[in-house]
XYZ file of N, CA and C in Angstrom:
681
model
N -77.016 -228.240 -96.743
C -78.040 -227.417 -96.209
C -78.898 -227.867 -95.396
N -78.562 -227.807 -93.887
C -80.186 -228.108 -92.780
C -80.880 -227.660 -92.604
N -82.289 -227.930 -92.661
C -83.369 -227.448 -92.805
C -84.145 -227.548 -91.594
N -84.455 -226.929 -90.867
C -85.810 -227.094 -89.158
C -86.955 -225.837 -90.045
N -88.464 -227.316 -89.947
C -89.115 -225.884 -89.580
C -89.335 -224.771 -88.244
N -90.721 -224.581 -89.302
C -91.076 -223.398 -88.742
C -92.453 -223.163 -88.199
N -92.994 -223.847 -88.925
C -93.985 -224.085 -88.289
C -95.063 -225.339 -88.517
N -96.140 -225.831 -87.789
C -96.373 -226.960 -87.761
C -98.051 -227.064 -88.573
N -99.091 -228.009 -89.393
C -99.860 -227.275 -89.935
C -100.491 -228.917 -88.903
N -102.193 -227.884 -88.569
C -103.336 -228.906 -88.213
C -104.592 -228.642 -88.923
N -104.958 -230.307 -89.356
C -105.619 -229.684 -89.785
C -107.575 -230.891 -88.662
N -108.219 -231.153 -89.595
C -109.240 -232.110 -89.230
C -108.599 -233.684 -89.785
N -107.621 -234.259 -90.804
C -108.164 -235.172 -91.020
C -105.988 -235.100 -90.450
N -106.231 -236.260 -89.894
C -104.930 -237.137 -88.966
C -104.479 -238.311 -89.430
N -104.603 -239.245 -90.571
C -104.428 -239.504 -90.778
C -103.468 -240.008 -92.656
N -102.602 -240.417 -93.461
C -102.395 -239.732 -94.805
C -104.343 -240.315 -95.532
N -104.868 -241.597 -95.309
C -105.951 -241.790 -95.680
C -106.862 -240.683 -95.864
N -107.417 -239.671 -96.999
C -108.405 -238.953 -97.880
C -107.587 -237.475 -97.591
N -106.104 -237.644 -97.514
C -105.816 -236.552 -98.127
C -106.139 -235.712 -98.889
N -106.587 -234.975 -99.441
C -106.452 -234.671 -100.685
C -105.773 -234.825 -101.680
N -105.412 -235.447 -102.966
C -104.444 -234.826 -103.991
C -103.894 -233.729 -104.122
N -103.648 -233.260 -104.605
C -103.297 -231.730 -104.981
C -104.183 -230.852 -103.783
N -103.087 -229.884 -103.659
C -104.051 -228.403 -102.987
C -104.982 -227.543 -103.800
N -106.147 -227.450 -103.305
C -107.342 -226.111 -103.605
C -108.695 -227.789 -104.276
N -108.235 -228.843 -104.061
C -109.273 -229.694 -104.559
C -110.496 -229.443 -103.794
N -110.627 -230.093 -102.345
C -111.409 -229.759 -100.915
C -111.450 -227.901 -100.616
N -111.468 -226.937 -101.142
C -111.699 -225.541 -101.746
C -111.959 -225.044 -99.685
N -113.168 -226.084 -99.456
C -113.836 -225.562 -97.913
C -112.872 -226.264 -96.359
N -111.987 -227.419 -96.877
C -111.038 -228.142 -95.775
C -110.216 -226.756 -95.521
N -110.148 -226.407 -94.413
C -109.819 -225.622 -93.178
C -108.894 -225.994 -92.660
N -108.024 -225.699 -91.944
C -106.431 -225.929 -91.611
C -105.857 -224.667 -91.039
N -105.170 -224.810 -90.396
C -104.138 -223.625 -89.367
C -102.986 -224.341 -89.452
N -102.321 -223.025 -89.410
C -100.285 -222.817 -89.547
C -99.879 -222.394 -88.375
N -99.522 -222.883 -87.436
C -99.101 -222.058 -86.584
C -97.349 -222.965 -85.977
N -96.847 -221.953 -85.449
C -95.602 -221.262 -85.753
C -94.678 -221.625 -84.343
N -93.170 -222.342 -85.087
C -92.620 -222.796 -83.866
C -91.886 -221.262 -83.590
N -91.705 -221.747 -81.865
C -91.171 -220.797 -81.327
C -91.022 -219.459 -81.578
N -89.791 -219.509 -81.985
C -89.005 -218.722 -82.956
C -88.993 -218.023 -83.856
N -90.748 -218.369 -84.264
C -91.487 -217.534 -85.573
C -92.392 -217.104 -84.806
N -92.855 -216.371 -84.021
C -94.043 -216.127 -83.206
C -94.093 -214.826 -82.626
N -93.640 -214.397 -83.856
C -93.171 -212.785 -83.893
C -94.910 -212.538 -84.905
N -95.640 -210.864 -84.109
C -96.018 -210.864 -86.017
C -95.409 -209.827 -87.082
N -94.479 -209.402 -87.085
C -93.854 -208.899 -87.377
C -93.487 -209.461 -88.601
N -93.049 -211.207 -88.388
C -92.699 -212.583 -89.409
C -93.733 -212.538 -90.171
N -95.121 -212.262 -90.253
C -95.955 -212.311 -90.722
C -96.992 -211.137 -91.625
N -96.299 -209.681 -90.730
C -96.649 -208.619 -91.499
C -97.003 -208.442 -93.090
N -97.971 -207.806 -93.725
C -98.326 -208.000 -94.961
C -99.015 -208.909 -95.668
N -98.861 -209.981 -94.943
C -98.832 -211.226 -95.531
C -101.123 -210.996 -95.367
N -101.726 -210.642 -94.765
C -103.067 -210.382 -94.670
C -103.527 -209.477 -96.657
N -102.522 -208.865 -97.213
C -102.788 -208.885 -98.395
C -102.269 -209.415 -99.343
N -102.896 -210.815 -99.515
C -102.317 -211.517 -100.617
C -103.765 -212.655 -99.990
N -104.140 -212.869 -101.137
C -105.086 -214.029 -101.139
C -104.638 -215.584 -100.956
N -103.143 -215.792 -101.320
C -102.949 -217.332 -101.718
C -101.733 -217.452 -101.417
N -101.949 -218.535 -100.249
C -100.146 -218.362 -99.967
C -99.191 -219.923 -100.577
N -98.411 -219.879 -101.329
C -97.355 -221.448 -100.903
C -96.846 -222.062 -99.807
N -97.123 -222.766 -99.071
C -96.241 -223.795 -98.385
C -95.290 -224.849 -98.873
N -94.027 -224.393 -98.313
C -93.103 -225.584 -98.095
C -92.899 -226.506 -97.333
N -93.303 -227.846 -97.662
C -93.267 -228.986 -96.469
C -92.963 -230.124 -96.704
N -93.163 -231.059 -95.753
C -92.413 -232.568 -95.412
C -93.597 -233.185 -95.923
N -93.279 -234.184 -96.620
C -93.782 -235.366 -96.493
C -93.350 -236.775 -95.750
N -93.948 -236.146 -94.432
C -93.367 -236.707 -92.835
C -93.417 -238.264 -92.980
N -94.634 -239.090 -93.477
C -94.957 -239.969 -93.113
C -94.005 -241.016 -94.144
N -93.504 -240.743 -95.096
C -92.668 -240.661 -96.466
C -91.704 -241.306 -96.079
N -91.609 -242.488 -96.370
C -90.419 -243.702 -95.512
C -88.718 -242.803 -96.645
N -88.412 -242.677 -95.595
C -86.920 -241.942 -95.977
C -86.319 -243.199 -96.914
N -85.809 -242.635 -97.716
C -84.883 -243.817 -98.943
C -83.626 -244.626 -98.339
N -83.357 -245.623 -98.492
C -82.803 -246.528 -97.901
C -81.058 -245.590 -97.868
N -79.999 -245.310 -97.500
C -78.890 -244.205 -96.772
C -78.391 -245.081 -98.060
N -77.810 -243.854 -98.399
C -76.995 -243.613 -99.573
C -77.773 -243.964 -100.982
N -78.982 -243.776 -100.659
C -79.583 -244.226 -102.310
C -80.495 -243.033 -101.902
N -81.504 -242.792 -103.862
C -82.159 -241.357 -103.773
C -83.600 -242.681 -103.860
N -84.062 -243.575 -103.993
C -85.767 -243.575 -103.961
C -85.716 -244.149 -105.214
N -87.303 -244.668 -105.608
C -87.370 -244.786 -106.929
C -87.350 -244.022 -107.432
N -86.480 -244.170 -108.688
C -87.107 -242.733 -110.141
C -88.595 -242.713 -110.547
N -89.193 -243.868 -110.628
C -90.477 -243.828 -111.932
C -91.698 -243.959 -109.942
N -93.074 -243.731 -110.114
C -93.759 -243.989 -110.175
C -95.259 -243.740 -110.408
N -96.572 -244.265 -110.105
C -97.487 -244.323 -109.805
C -98.724 -243.854 -109.980
N -98.499 -242.189 -110.223
C -99.703 -241.502 -110.032
C -101.106 -241.641 -110.210
N -101.628 -241.359 -109.384
C -103.320 -242.255 -108.834
C -103.698 -241.758 -110.188
N -103.800 -240.532 -110.959
C -104.270 -240.125 -112.087
C -103.795 -240.716 -113.366
N -103.673 -241.300 -113.309
C -103.363 -242.696 -114.125
C -103.398 -244.097 -113.484
N -104.328 -244.232 -112.256
C -105.251 -245.285 -112.508
C -104.044 -246.197 -111.278
N -102.650 -245.689 -110.624
C -102.130 -246.475 -110.031
C -101.320 -247.884 -110.993
N -101.532 -247.909 -111.573
C -101.130 -248.981 -112.661
C -99.795 -248.266 -113.790
N -99.803 -246.756 -114.545
C -99.095 -246.515 -115.107
C -97.572 -245.408 -114.638
N -96.587 -246.246 -115.286
C -95.383 -245.375 -114.352
C -94.872 -244.126 -115.010
N -94.182 -243.084 -114.451
C -93.685 -241.865 -114.906
C -91.903 -241.791 -114.068
N -91.683 -240.705 -114.780
C -90.583 -240.273 -113.855
C -91.165 -239.512 -112.579
N -90.021 -239.506 -111.508
C -90.840 -239.120 -110.050
C -90.428 -237.878 -110.297
N -89.392 -236.667 -110.813
C -89.613 -235.230 -111.323
C -91.056 -234.774 -112.387
N -91.911 -236.311 -112.858
C -93.066 -235.812 -113.941
C -94.077 -235.756 -113.260
N -93.949 -236.155 -111.066
C -95.302 -235.799 -110.806
C -95.030 -235.213 -109.651
N -96.293 -235.984 -108.844
C -96.557 -234.719 -107.492
C -96.126 -235.601 -106.504
N -95.756 -236.685 -106.737
C -95.858 -238.251 -105.823
C -94.947 -237.709 -103.910
N -95.419 -237.828 -103.566
C -94.719 -238.123 -102.365
C -93.319 -238.666 -101.901
N -93.608 -240.338 -103.113
C -91.705 -241.021 -102.558
C -90.650 -240.023 -103.695
N -90.195 -239.121 -102.807
C -89.293 -238.390 -104.100
C -87.931 -238.259 -102.669
N -86.972 -238.205 -103.565
C -85.635 -238.026 -102.647
C -85.616 -237.034 -100.978
N -85.938 -235.588 -101.665
C -85.931 -235.790 -100.799
C -87.564 -234.841 -99.590
N -88.649 -235.362 -100.426
C -90.113 -235.397 -99.689
C -90.253 -234.272 -99.597
N -90.017 -232.968 -100.025
C -90.388 -232.170 -100.343
C -92.567 -231.843 -100.938
N -92.071 -231.412 -100.399
C -94.049 -230.992 -100.775
C -94.453 -229.598 -100.925
N -94.676 -229.165 -102.405
C -95.733 -227.537 -102.591
C -96.730 -227.367 -102.755
N -97.796 -226.092 -102.037
C -99.042 -225.952 -102.109
C -99.104 -224.714 -101.789
N -100.691 -224.567 -103.062
C -100.991 -223.187 -103.284
C -102.330 -223.688 -101.817
N -102.505 -223.310 -101.113
C -103.467 -222.593 -100.425
C -104.104 -221.181 -100.166
N -104.996 -221.100 -100.077
C -106.312 -219.874 -99.888
C -106.100 -219.340 -98.518
N -105.758 -218.082 -98.058
C -105.226 -217.260 -96.615
C -106.977 -217.087 -96.470
N -106.747 -217.234 -95.044
C -108.602 -216.717 -94.687
C -108.674 -215.726 -94.088
N -107.816 -216.054 -93.072
C -107.105 -214.718 -92.116
C -106.143 -215.298 -91.255
N -104.981 -214.105 -90.506
C -104.625 -214.240 -89.497
C -104.726 -213.882 -88.241
N -104.436 -214.591 -87.198
C -105.509 -214.813 -85.476
C -104.237 -214.390 -85.057
N -103.883 -213.338 -84.388
C -103.681 -213.197 -83.595
C -103.915 -213.661 -81.658
N -102.459 -213.939 -81.211
C -103.049 -215.140 -80.152
C -101.997 -214.510 -79.409
N -102.211 -214.973 -77.537
C -101.493 -214.513 -76.982
C -100.275 -216.093 -76.899
N -100.874 -217.277 -76.984
C -99.485 -218.114 -76.245
C -99.383 -218.955 -78.082
N -99.638 -218.468 -78.998
C -99.013 -219.220 -80.665
C -98.672 -218.144 -81.413
N -98.492 -217.324 -80.671
C -98.174 -215.908 -81.598
C -98.889 -216.158 -82.575
N -98.718 -214.595 -83.780
C -99.779 -214.971 -85.291
C -100.170 -216.966 -85.909
N -101.493 -217.000 -85.703
C -101.979 -218.241 -86.252
C -101.952 -217.742 -87.896
N -101.967 -218.788 -88.912
C -102.325 -218.483 -90.487
C -104.118 -219.260 -90.696
N -104.434 -218.875 -90.721
C -106.162 -219.907 -91.481
C -106.193 -220.196 -92.467
N -106.179 -220.983 -92.707
C -106.236 -221.551 -94.453
C -107.563 -222.100 -94.813
N -107.297 -222.605 -96.005
C -108.404 -223.621 -97.051
C -107.831 -224.182 -97.923
N -108.166 -225.330 -98.181
C -107.872 -226.090 -99.422
C -106.084 -226.594 -99.084
N -105.514 -227.153 -97.889
C -104.161 -227.405 -98.360
C -104.569 -229.015 -97.816
N -103.754 -229.806 -98.726
C -103.503 -231.492 -99.153
C -101.821 -232.045 -97.688
N -102.481 -231.256 -96.743
C -101.765 -231.480 -95.443
C -102.260 -232.276 -94.827
N -101.791 -233.072 -94.059
C -101.871 -234.117 -92.408
C -102.017 -232.936 -91.466
N -102.730 -233.453 -90.283
C -102.945 -232.549 -89.288
C -100.918 -232.725 -89.059
N -100.635 -231.723 -88.332
C -98.603 -232.638 -87.383
C -97.795 -231.926 -88.994
N -98.016 -232.082 -90.018
C -96.958 -231.781 -90.525
C -96.568 -230.606 -90.800
N -94.819 -230.970 -90.533
C -93.611 -229.574 -90.180
C -93.915 -228.762 -91.853
N -93.381 -227.331 -91.709
C -93.849 -226.592 -92.445
C -92.271 -226.332 -92.516
N -91.613 -225.716 -94.291
C -90.218 -225.388 -93.649
C -89.788 -223.526 -93.945
N -91.163 -223.247 -95.270
C -90.673 -222.036 -95.435
C -92.202 -221.652 -95.739
N -93.071 -220.264 -95.596
C -94.239 -219.771 -96.262
C -93.708 -218.644 -97.906
N -93.884 -218.470 -98.691
C -94.121 -217.729 -99.748
C -95.799 -217.158 -100.691
N -95.505 -215.981 -100.477
C -96.697 -215.369 -101.174
C -97.113 -215.755 -102.309
N -97.743 -216.633 -102.792
C -98.822 -216.209 -104.803
C -98.835 -215.339 -104.792
N -98.145 -215.365 -105.622
C -98.113 -213.548 -106.958
C -98.512 -213.760 -108.416
N -99.675 -213.787 -109.147
C -100.681 -213.982 -110.127
C -99.853 -213.624 -110.732
N -99.280 -212.321 -110.786
C -98.746 -212.201 -112.461
C -97.705 -213.071 -112.491
N -97.136 -212.947 -111.805
C -95.545 -214.381 -111.426
C -95.648 -215.963 -111.890
N -96.774 -216.119 -111.300
C -97.479 -217.511 -110.942
C -98.132 -218.641 -111.464
N -99.238 -217.613 -111.790
C -100.488 -217.850 -112.673
C -99.765 -218.034 -114.317
N -100.402 -219.383 -114.593
C -100.094 -219.767 -116.258
C -101.033 -220.558 -116.751
N -102.514 -219.819 -116.796
C -103.609 -220.060 -117.025
C -103.750 -221.030 -119.039
N -102.653 -220.599 -119.424
C -102.034 -221.851 -120.922
C -101.528 -222.888 -120.579
N -101.054 -223.249 -119.269
C -100.561 -224.312 -119.840
C -100.162 -225.753 -119.722
N -99.980 -226.783 -120.297
C -99.967 -227.595 -120.617
C -100.084 -228.514 -119.115
N -100.762 -229.811 -119.261
C -100.592 -229.920 -117.822
C -99.845 -231.860 -118.033
N -99.090 -232.192 -118.936
C -98.764 -233.529 -119.272
C -99.872 -233.889 -119.566
N -99.235 -235.552 -118.656
C -100.503 -236.882 -118.458
C -102.213 -236.199 -117.981
N -101.800 -235.170 -116.921
C -103.539 -234.663 -116.517
C -103.751 -234.731 -117.430
N -103.449 -233.169 -118.030
C -104.445 -233.272 -119.594
C -105.013 -234.272 -119.681
N -104.932 -235.355 -120.130
C -105.037 -236.596 -120.952
C -105.826 -237.137 -120.301
N -106.332 -237.013 -118.762
C -107.435 -237.841 -117.931
C -108.276 -236.873 -117.353
N -109.244 -237.330 -118.211
C -109.967 -236.164 -117.103
C -110.834 -236.667 -115.856
N -111.029 -236.556 -114.820
C -111.528 -237.102 -113.656
C -112.503 -235.997 -113.293
N -113.820 -236.548 -112.782
C -114.551 -235.894 -112.679
C -114.764 -236.159 -110.623
N -114.860 -234.755 -109.544
C -115.856 -235.513 -108.130
C -116.593 -236.727 -108.071
N -116.853 -237.181 -107.260
C -118.525 -237.972 -107.387
C -118.678 -237.360 -106.027
N -120.759 -237.646 -106.593
C -121.553 -237.312 -105.295
C -121.547 -238.586 -104.446
N -122.055 -237.646 -103.283
C -121.703 -237.890 -102.496
C -123.174 -237.744 -100.937
N -123.395 -239.167 -100.449
C -124.360 -239.328 -99.817
C -124.216 -239.745 -98.744
N -124.785 -238.789 -97.654
C -124.923 -238.142 -95.794
C -126.036 -238.015 -95.551
N -126.432 -239.665 -94.563
C -127.683 -239.196 -94.031
C -127.844 -238.215 -93.104
N -129.271 -237.637 -93.021
C -129.224 -236.494 -91.740
C -128.565 -236.612 -90.361
N -129.135 -237.743 -89.848
C -128.878 -238.299 -88.509
C -127.077 -237.834 -88.018
N -126.637 -238.586 -89.671
C -124.733 -238.298 -89.551
C -124.588 -236.528 -89.484
N -124.525 -236.218 -91.096
C -124.344 -235.337 -90.904
C -124.375 -234.173 -90.327
N -125.366 -234.488 -88.785
C -125.873 -234.078 -87.318
C -124.926 -233.421 -86.574
N -123.693 -235.172 -86.757
C -122.806 -234.841 -86.164
C -121.638 -234.325 -86.286
N -121.857 -233.314 -87.367
C -120.341 -232.175 -87.139
C -120.961 -230.777 -87.253
N -120.236 -229.663 -86.979
C -120.515 -228.892 -87.345
C -120.775 -228.293 -89.145
N -121.207 -227.217 -89.768
C -121.675 -226.447 -90.733
C -120.220 -226.976 -91.739
N -119.292 -226.370 -91.119
C -117.604 -225.421 -91.952
C -117.265 -227.148 -92.098
N -117.187 -228.449 -91.103
C -116.934 -229.152 -90.985
C -117.865 -230.766 -91.670
N -118.579 -230.388 -92.141
C -119.327 -230.938 -92.814
C -119.619 -231.055 -93.907
N -119.091 -229.597 -94.915
C -118.550 -229.243 -95.561
C -117.415 -229.587 -96.350
N -116.137 -229.506 -95.724
C -114.794 -229.950 -96.020
C -115.314 -231.744 -96.104
N -115.943 -232.025 -95.260
C -115.744 -233.944 -95.201
C -116.458 -234.305 -97.001
N -117.661 -233.313 -97.122
C -118.284 -233.771 -98.618
C -117.470 -233.444 -99.474
N -116.222 -232.133 -99.019
C -115.126 -231.565 -100.204
C -114.266 -232.940 -100.565
N -113.754 -233.790 -99.274
C -112.478 -234.431 -99.067
C -113.175 -235.943 -99.753
N -114.632 -236.055 -99.393
C -115.202 -237.679 -99.734
C -115.384 -237.566 -101.341
N -115.326 -236.759 -101.933
C -115.905 -235.749 -103.457
C -115.161 -236.486 -103.877
N -113.730 -236.772 -103.441
C -112.568 -236.321 -104.436
C -112.587 -237.721 -104.334
N -112.712 -239.136 -104.014
C -112.184 -240.288 -104.000
C -110.924 -240.264 -103.140
N -110.892 -241.158 -101.627
C -109.660 -241.525 -100.884
C -109.459 -242.556 -101.407
N -110.189 -243.024 -102.256
C -109.951 -244.774 -101.821
C -108.586 -244.771 -103.199
N -107.619 -245.634 -102.935
C -106.179 -245.998 -103.642
C -107.227 -246.001 -105.431
N -106.533 -245.590 -106.261
C -107.452 -245.881 -107.368
C -107.366 -246.991 -108.259
N -106.648 -248.453 -107.456
C -106.986 -249.484 -108.071
C -107.893 -249.957 -107.352
N -109.287 -249.794 -106.678
C -109.198 -250.404 -105.936
C -111.316 -249.921 -106.385
N -112.124 -251.237 -106.792
C -113.462 -250.251 -107.560
C -113.658 -251.529 -106.402
N -114.468 -252.256 -105.301
C -115.250 -252.956 -105.126
C -116.103 -252.075 -103.910
N -117.578 -252.048 -105.208
C -118.555 -250.867 -104.646
C -118.881 -251.537 -103.233
N -118.633 -252.887 -102.646
C -119.110 -253.586 -101.222
C -118.123 -253.305 -100.446
N -116.950 -252.439 -100.290
C -115.684 -252.894 -99.570
C -115.685 -251.158 -98.748
N -115.856 -251.323 -97.322
C -116.404 -250.003 -96.777
C -114.951 -249.740 -96.142
N -114.827 -248.357 -96.182
C -113.335 -247.876 -95.268
C -113.820 -247.289 -94.772
N -112.678 -246.580 -94.050
C -112.690 -246.072 -92.561
C -111.652 -244.740 -92.886
N -112.159 -243.530 -92.417
C -111.268 -242.318 -92.669
C -111.430 -241.295 -91.454
N -110.310 -240.843 -91.140
C -110.469 -240.361 -89.006
C -110.723 -239.026 -90.385
N -111.954 -238.131 -89.316
C -111.925 -237.048 -89.865
C -112.380 -235.835 -88.730
N -112.221 -235.078 -88.086
C -112.527 -234.037 -86.730
C -113.085 -235.140 -86.022
N -112.217 -235.953 -85.164
C -112.130 -236.683 -84.067
C -113.399 -237.874 -84.308
N -113.179 -238.306 -85.949
C -114.698 -239.190 -85.873
C -113.879 -240.434 -87.099
N -113.891 -241.311 -86.686
C -113.741 -242.595 -88.159
C -115.108 -242.413 -88.389
N -114.765 -242.054 -90.010
C -116.801 -241.707 -91.001
C -115.968 -243.508 -91.960
N -116.704 -243.801 -92.000
C -117.112 -245.323 -92.805
C -117.534 -245.022 -94.201
N -117.217 -245.550 -95.191
C -117.877 -245.291 -95.979
C -117.694 -246.410 -97.407
N -118.542 -246.305 -98.342
C -118.639 -246.901 -99.695
C -118.388 -246.132 -101.141
N -117.979 -246.781 -101.966
C -118.207 -245.856 -103.065
C -118.826 -247.202 -104.075
N -119.822 -246.726 -104.363
C -120.632 -247.125 -106.094
C -121.496 -246.684 -106.691
N -120.982 -246.350 -108.342
C -122.188 -246.094 -109.474
C -121.232 -244.387 -108.799
N -120.337 -244.277 -108.637
C -120.166 -242.945 -108.762
C -120.226 -242.117 -107.236
N -121.084 -242.515 -106.586
C -121.323 -242.015 -104.984
C -120.723 -242.358 -104.209
N -120.125 -241.898 -102.859
C -120.098 -242.131 -102.119
C -120.714 -242.097 -100.866
N -120.844 -243.204 -100.445
C -121.739 -243.584 -99.771
C -121.655 -243.298 -97.462
N -121.551 -242.924 -97.376
C -121.239 -242.756 -95.695
C -122.171 -243.917 -95.258
N -121.015 -244.229 -95.107
C -122.567 -245.585 -93.969
C -122.402 -245.434 -92.245
N -121.777 -244.592 -91.757
C -121.364 -245.325 -90.419
C -120.234 -243.878 -89.378
N -120.439 -243.424 -88.519
C -119.983 -242.699 -88.144
C -119.368 -242.863 -86.695
N -117.805 -243.595 -86.645
C -117.966 -243.711 -85.001
C -116.976 -242.856 -84.637
């Protein structure tokens, strides 16, 4: 089966660094789904506004393709396990998968009808980078998709709390109110590789057209500058 993108995602996050590790963690992070020309038709999204959440099927487009004839690695190191313990690839949500497909549940904000891009779907909480190809969109149906009492494997055994975020007022003013809230949501998830623990190391993360510099110490993300 050959599949082609039906849409592309647009986000303030323009690199893999800083992408939330699961959808819904950065709940205020806004994004847009813009359809390819063949699907820029209002009837393609008729009725979608009646749903609160959507499933996106997409591609980890910057993840290396497994070598020719190979299936790729069969074990991976999830960040929740500190990046040091391996589990089977199909027991994880790692981007390093045989077919590089991702699955995300996002909150629908609104559908905007435009003259040049057709219907544009605005969502919150996606874990997709700017420019990510989307292969399908399906509505989230609570009676079938929600399993609140389900076990979650190693995730249940490794609790994790968001970090505090410290941003100086003069830096915060460089962003719109919505972008600032989303930036704080993203930073609170700790974008660093989980095996990094140097409190003096400064990281750079592209966000909304700016390069945000930060370091992490004692459970707090300190934004030290913006370029």
